Amino acid sequence: MAIYFVGDIQGCFSELSLLLEQVKFNKKKDELWVAGDMVARGTQSLETLRFIISLGSAAKVVLGNHDLHLLATYYKLKKVKAKDYLTDILNAPDVESIMEWLANQPLIQKIPNEEVYMSHAGLSPQWTPAIALKQAKKAQKHLNSKNRVKWLESMYGETPNNWENAKTDIEKFRFTINSLTRMRFCYKDGSLDFDHKNAPKNSPKNLKPWFNFPEHLQNTHWVFGHWAALLGNCSNPNAYALDTGCVWGNHLTLLRWHDKKLFTQEYLHHVHKSS
């Protein structure tokens, strides 16, 4: 059995298919771990979701900010942006079952018996993996509850951006969503910044990438996506950045875990222009 991690697919299903062909992926014995943002910006989001669902237990998924936003648009909390190409999903005959599946996916996945974790954006420097798992499970429980719409509505906002200031259940939920699906840079005290998306070398001096805090991720491996500007380059050897900006014209990346080998597939311009 091989475990393959993939970064932000964002509706680039043709590229994903070619990548899986490249490694001869077999859903009967291999696993595909998807680091969130399965949808949006690419033109094949519906195909992507249907395929991942078809893998059954061979797919291990975490939700990204675009996946959560899709849920919010389904429940009419937000409007669909034309650039997100979500209309196909929302008009699909199986949309209800797709949304139910999506809402039941976690925010963190962990390889059994190993200190290897995956979330869309990373691990807050204010958290240990144990705290992150606990809060992720609470957030998932909220999204699976009868109050799903209320919780989806409450996830929007940028406060509190410091875990110490998260006092109420809603504040803890919002911080959890933001740190696991939106975080890139943090201030020196570990508070979340929401304004900067560039590569670290082009960032303000008062900000640090979440993975650059002292002793962060010691004895822990963390796989994440979300940060296309990194193009897979990460200064912490225990962090694996897998969003390589396929939908922006770069490439999709697959990481085979047991030997850390990377496989890539270039963006197929002609497929998306004709879709």
Short mmCIF file of C-alpha atoms in Angstrom, two decimals:
data_model
loop_
_atom_site.label_atom_id
_atom_site.label_comp_id
_atom_site.label_asym_id
_atom_site.label_seq_id
_atom_site.Cartn_x
_atom_site.Cartn_y
_atom_site.Cartn_z
CA MET A 1 0.00 0.00 0.00
CA ALA A 2 1.17 3.51 -0.83
CA ILE A 3 -0.08 6.78 0.64
CA TYR A 4 -0.12 9.67 -1.83
CA PHE A 5 -0.67 13.25 -0.68
CA VAL A 6 -1.95 15.82 -3.17
CA GLY A 7 -2.18 19.60 -2.80
CA ASP A 8 -4.94 21.96 -3.90
CA ILE A 9 -6.70 20.33 -6.86
CA GLN A 10 -9.09 23.28 -7.31
CA GLY A 11 -11.08 21.61 -10.05
CA CYS A 12 -8.04 20.50 -12.09
CA PHE A 13 -9.39 16.98 -12.58
CA SER A 14 -7.59 16.25 -15.87
CA GLU A 15 -4.24 16.93 -14.20
CA LEU A 16 -5.17 14.81 -11.18
CA SER A 17 -6.14 11.90 -13.45
CA LEU A 18 -2.82 12.04 -15.29
CA LEU A 19 -0.90 12.20 -12.01
CA LEU A 20 -2.67 9.12 -10.68
CA GLU A 21 -1.99 7.31 -13.95
CA GLN A 22 1.66 8.26 -13.62
CA VAL A 23 1.95 6.45 -10.26
CA LYS A 24 -0.44 3.64 -11.26
CA PHE A 25 -2.74 4.51 -8.36
CA ASN A 26 -4.91 1.57 -7.31
CA LYS A 27 -7.83 2.39 -5.01
CA LYS A 28 -7.94 -1.23 -3.79
CA LYS A 29 -4.53 -0.92 -2.14
CA ASP A 30 -3.41 2.75 -2.23
CA GLU A 31 -4.74 5.84 -0.46
CA LEU A 32 -5.11 9.38 -1.79
CA TRP A 33 -4.80 12.05 0.92
CA VAL A 34 -6.27 15.35 -0.30
CA ALA A 35 -5.07 18.52 1.45
CA GLY A 36 -8.25 20.53 0.88
CA ASP A 37 -9.52 22.97 -1.76
CA MET A 38 -10.80 20.28 -4.06
CA VAL A 39 -13.01 22.87 -5.80
CA ALA A 40 -13.10 26.39 -7.24
CA ARG A 41 -11.09 28.35 -9.81
CA GLY A 42 -10.67 25.28 -12.05
CA THR A 43 -13.45 24.18 -14.44
CA GLN A 44 -13.76 20.54 -13.32
CA SER A 45 -14.79 20.83 -9.67
CA LEU A 46 -17.84 18.58 -10.03
CA GLU A 47 -15.79 15.81 -11.69
CA THR A 48 -13.15 16.18 -8.98
CA LEU A 49 -15.64 15.76 -6.13
CA ARG A 50 -17.44 12.83 -7.75
CA PHE A 51 -14.13 11.05 -8.33
CA ILE A 52 -12.86 11.55 -4.77
CA ILE A 53 -16.21 10.35 -3.38
CA SER A 54 -16.00 7.29 -5.65
CA LEU A 55 -12.71 6.29 -4.00
CA GLY A 56 -14.57 5.56 -0.76
CA SER A 57 -12.22 4.74 2.10
CA ALA A 58 -9.20 5.05 -0.22
CA ALA A 59 -9.63 8.83 -0.06
CA LYS A 60 -8.64 10.76 3.08
CA VAL A 61 -9.78 14.34 2.79
CA VAL A 62 -9.54 17.56 4.78
CA LEU A 63 -11.64 20.63 4.09
CA GLY A 64 -10.08 23.81 2.72
CA ASN A 65 -11.44 27.34 2.71
CA HIS A 66 -12.90 26.92 -0.81
CA ASP A 67 -14.64 23.68 0.18
CA LEU A 68 -16.21 25.39 3.20
CA HIS A 69 -17.20 28.35 1.03
CA LEU A 70 -18.94 25.95 -1.37
CA LEU A 71 -21.02 24.68 1.56
CA ALA A 72 -21.87 28.27 2.50
CA THR A 73 -23.04 29.02 -1.06
CA TYR A 74 -25.15 25.84 -1.11
CA TYR A 75 -26.93 27.01 2.03
CA LYS A 76 -27.37 30.48 0.45
CA LEU A 77 -25.12 32.18 3.02
CA LYS A 78 -22.84 33.49 0.29
CA LYS A 79 -23.21 34.23 -3.42
CA VAL A 80 -21.40 32.19 -6.05
CA LYS A 81 -18.47 34.02 -7.63
CA ALA A 82 -18.24 33.48 -11.40
CA LYS A 83 -14.49 32.82 -11.16
CA ASP A 84 -15.13 29.86 -8.83
CA TYR A 85 -16.97 27.67 -11.38
CA LEU A 86 -19.29 26.20 -8.74
CA THR A 87 -22.55 26.41 -10.72
CA ASP A 88 -22.15 22.88 -12.15
CA ILE A 89 -21.99 21.46 -8.63
CA LEU A 90 -24.91 23.48 -7.30
CA ASN A 91 -27.08 22.45 -10.28
CA ALA A 92 -26.04 18.78 -10.21
CA PRO A 93 -28.76 16.17 -9.53
CA ASP A 94 -26.59 14.65 -6.78
CA VAL A 95 -25.75 17.99 -5.14
CA GLU A 96 -27.48 17.11 -1.85
CA SER A 97 -25.45 13.93 -1.33
CA ILE A 98 -22.24 15.71 -2.40
CA MET A 99 -22.83 18.48 0.15
CA GLU A 100 -23.63 15.98 2.88
CA TRP A 101 -20.40 14.12 2.11
CA LEU A 102 -18.45 17.38 2.11
CA ALA A 103 -19.84 18.53 5.45
CA ASN A 104 -18.81 15.22 7.00
CA GLN A 105 -15.13 15.57 6.08
CA PRO A 106 -12.66 16.52 8.85
CA LEU A 107 -10.26 19.45 9.14
CA ILE A 108 -7.29 17.26 10.13
CA GLN A 109 -6.25 13.76 9.13
CA LYS A 110 -3.51 11.72 10.84
CA ILE A 111 -1.66 8.64 9.61
CA PRO A 112 -2.35 5.88 12.18
CA ASN A 113 0.59 5.12 14.49
CA GLU A 114 2.68 7.94 13.03
CA GLU A 115 3.10 11.61 13.97
CA VAL A 116 2.06 12.65 10.47
CA TYR A 117 -0.81 15.11 10.05
CA MET A 118 -2.56 16.88 7.20
CA SER A 119 -4.63 20.06 7.25
CA HIS A 120 -5.29 22.58 4.52
CA ALA A 121 -3.35 25.54 5.94
CA GLY A 122 -1.09 24.05 8.64
CA LEU A 123 -0.75 24.05 12.43
CA SER A 124 -1.09 27.26 14.46
CA PRO A 125 2.14 28.06 16.37
CA GLN A 126 -0.13 28.60 19.40
CA TRP A 127 -1.26 24.97 19.25
CA THR A 128 0.20 21.52 19.80
CA PRO A 129 -1.03 18.76 17.46
CA ALA A 130 -3.16 17.43 20.35
CA ILE A 131 -4.95 20.78 20.79
CA ALA A 132 -5.41 21.09 17.03
CA LEU A 133 -6.97 17.63 16.79
CA LYS A 134 -9.30 18.33 19.71
CA GLN A 135 -10.50 21.63 18.25
CA ALA A 136 -10.79 20.18 14.73
CA LYS A 137 -13.04 17.39 16.04
CA LYS A 138 -15.23 19.93 17.85
CA ALA A 139 -15.53 22.01 14.68
CA GLN A 140 -16.41 18.94 12.62
CA LYS A 141 -19.09 18.02 15.17
CA HIS A 142 -20.61 21.50 14.78
CA LEU A 143 -20.66 21.18 10.99
CA ASN A 144 -22.37 17.78 11.30
CA SER A 145 -25.01 19.04 13.73
CA LYS A 146 -28.56 20.18 13.02
CA ASN A 147 -27.23 23.73 13.47
CA ARG A 148 -24.87 23.38 10.49
CA VAL A 149 -26.07 26.57 8.79
CA LYS A 150 -25.58 28.63 11.96
CA TRP A 151 -22.02 27.37 12.33
CA LEU A 152 -21.19 27.95 8.66
CA GLU A 153 -22.46 31.50 8.99
CA SER A 154 -20.37 32.09 12.12
CA MET A 155 -17.08 30.95 10.55
CA TYR A 156 -16.70 34.22 8.61
CA GLY A 157 -14.64 36.94 10.27
CA GLU A 158 -11.06 37.61 11.33
CA THR A 159 -11.44 37.88 15.09
CA PRO A 160 -10.18 36.57 17.34
CA ASN A 161 -6.87 36.02 15.55
CA ASN A 162 -5.18 34.93 18.80
CA TRP A 163 -6.13 31.65 20.49
CA GLU A 164 -5.85 33.20 23.96
CA ASN A 165 -8.68 35.59 23.06
CA ALA A 166 -11.02 32.84 21.88
CA LYS A 167 -13.41 32.50 24.83
CA THR A 168 -16.81 31.48 23.45
CA ASP A 169 -17.65 28.37 21.43
CA ILE A 170 -18.19 30.49 18.32
CA GLU A 171 -14.86 32.30 18.77
CA LYS A 172 -13.05 28.98 19.21
CA PHE A 173 -14.81 27.58 16.15
CA ARG A 174 -13.89 30.61 14.01
CA PHE A 175 -10.25 30.54 15.15
CA THR A 176 -10.11 26.82 14.38
CA ILE A 177 -11.50 27.30 10.86
CA ASN A 178 -9.17 30.24 10.21
CA SER A 179 -6.03 28.55 11.51
CA LEU A 180 -6.64 25.24 9.74
CA THR A 181 -7.93 26.58 6.41
CA ARG A 182 -6.76 30.21 5.97
CA MET A 183 -3.49 30.73 7.87
CA ARG A 184 -0.21 31.56 6.14
CA PHE A 185 1.70 34.16 8.13
CA CYS A 186 1.60 34.86 11.86
CA TYR A 187 2.78 37.73 14.02
CA LYS A 188 5.63 37.13 16.46
CA ASP A 189 3.18 36.14 19.23
CA GLY A 190 1.55 33.54 16.97
CA SER A 191 -1.53 35.64 16.12
CA LEU A 192 -2.91 35.04 12.63
CA ASP A 193 -2.39 37.47 9.75
CA PHE A 194 -4.98 37.41 6.95
CA ASP A 195 -3.58 39.98 4.52
CA HIS A 196 -0.44 38.47 3.03
CA LYS A 197 -0.21 35.65 0.50
CA ASN A 198 3.24 36.22 -1.00
CA ALA A 199 6.33 34.06 -0.60
CA PRO A 200 8.12 34.66 2.74
CA LYS A 201 10.98 36.60 1.12
CA ASN A 202 8.46 39.24 -0.01
CA SER A 203 6.64 39.55 3.32
CA PRO A 204 6.75 42.26 6.00
CA LYS A 205 9.46 41.81 8.63
CA ASN A 206 6.94 41.62 11.50
CA LEU A 207 5.43 38.42 10.07
CA LYS A 208 6.71 34.84 9.98
CA PRO A 209 5.40 31.80 8.12
CA TRP A 210 3.44 29.59 10.54
CA PHE A 211 6.03 26.80 10.14
CA ASN A 212 9.02 29.02 11.08
CA PHE A 213 8.37 29.34 14.81
CA PRO A 214 11.06 27.87 17.14
CA GLU A 215 10.51 24.19 17.97
CA HIS A 216 7.27 24.14 15.96
CA LEU A 217 6.67 20.68 14.46
CA GLN A 218 9.42 19.05 16.48
CA ASN A 219 8.96 15.26 16.13
CA THR A 220 5.89 15.98 13.97
CA HIS A 221 5.36 15.97 10.20
CA TRP A 222 2.71 18.26 8.74
CA VAL A 223 1.39 18.15 5.18
CA PHE A 224 -0.49 21.22 3.94
CA GLY A 225 -1.65 23.11 0.84
CA HIS A 226 -3.23 26.56 0.57
CA TRP A 227 -0.06 28.60 -0.05
CA ALA A 228 0.55 28.58 -3.80
CA ALA A 229 3.25 31.27 -3.60
CA LEU A 230 5.54 28.79 -1.83
CA LEU A 231 5.52 26.59 -4.95
CA GLY A 232 6.36 23.62 -2.72
CA ASN A 233 9.35 25.30 -1.04
CA CYS A 234 9.25 25.13 2.75
CA SER A 235 12.12 25.98 5.13
CA ASN A 236 10.97 23.56 7.84
CA PRO A 237 12.04 19.99 6.93
CA ASN A 238 9.04 18.59 8.85
CA ALA A 239 6.50 20.60 6.83
CA TYR A 240 5.46 19.59 3.30
CA ALA A 241 3.95 22.34 1.13
CA LEU A 242 1.89 20.77 -1.65
CA ASP A 243 -0.04 23.65 -3.21
CA THR A 244 2.05 24.27 -6.31
CA GLY A 245 -0.50 26.51 -8.03
CA CYS A 246 -1.77 24.17 -10.76
CA VAL A 247 -4.90 26.22 -11.35
CA TRP A 248 -2.73 29.32 -11.78
CA GLY A 249 -0.81 27.69 -14.63
CA ASN A 250 1.91 25.87 -12.70
CA HIS A 251 1.59 22.18 -11.79
CA LEU A 252 -0.16 19.69 -9.51
CA THR A 253 2.05 17.80 -7.05
CA LEU A 254 1.72 14.33 -5.56
CA LEU A 255 3.91 13.21 -2.63
CA ARG A 256 4.42 9.48 -2.10
CA TRP A 257 4.86 9.26 1.63
CA HIS A 258 7.03 6.20 2.23
CA ASP A 259 9.96 7.45 0.13
CA LYS A 260 9.02 11.20 -0.08
CA LYS A 261 9.16 11.07 -3.88
CA LEU A 262 7.39 13.92 -5.68
CA PHE A 263 5.41 13.53 -8.90
CA THR A 264 4.15 16.51 -10.90
CA GLN A 265 1.74 17.23 -13.72
CA GLU A 266 1.83 20.50 -15.62
CA TYR A 267 -1.34 22.55 -16.02
CA LEU A 268 -3.20 21.59 -19.20
CA HIS A 269 -4.17 24.98 -20.66
CA HIS A 270 -6.03 23.56 -23.66
CA VAL A 271 -8.32 21.41 -21.49
CA HIS A 272 -9.49 24.31 -19.37
CA LYS A 273 -9.83 26.79 -22.22
CA SER A 274 -12.11 24.42 -24.10
CA SER A 275 -14.16 23.37 -21.07
#
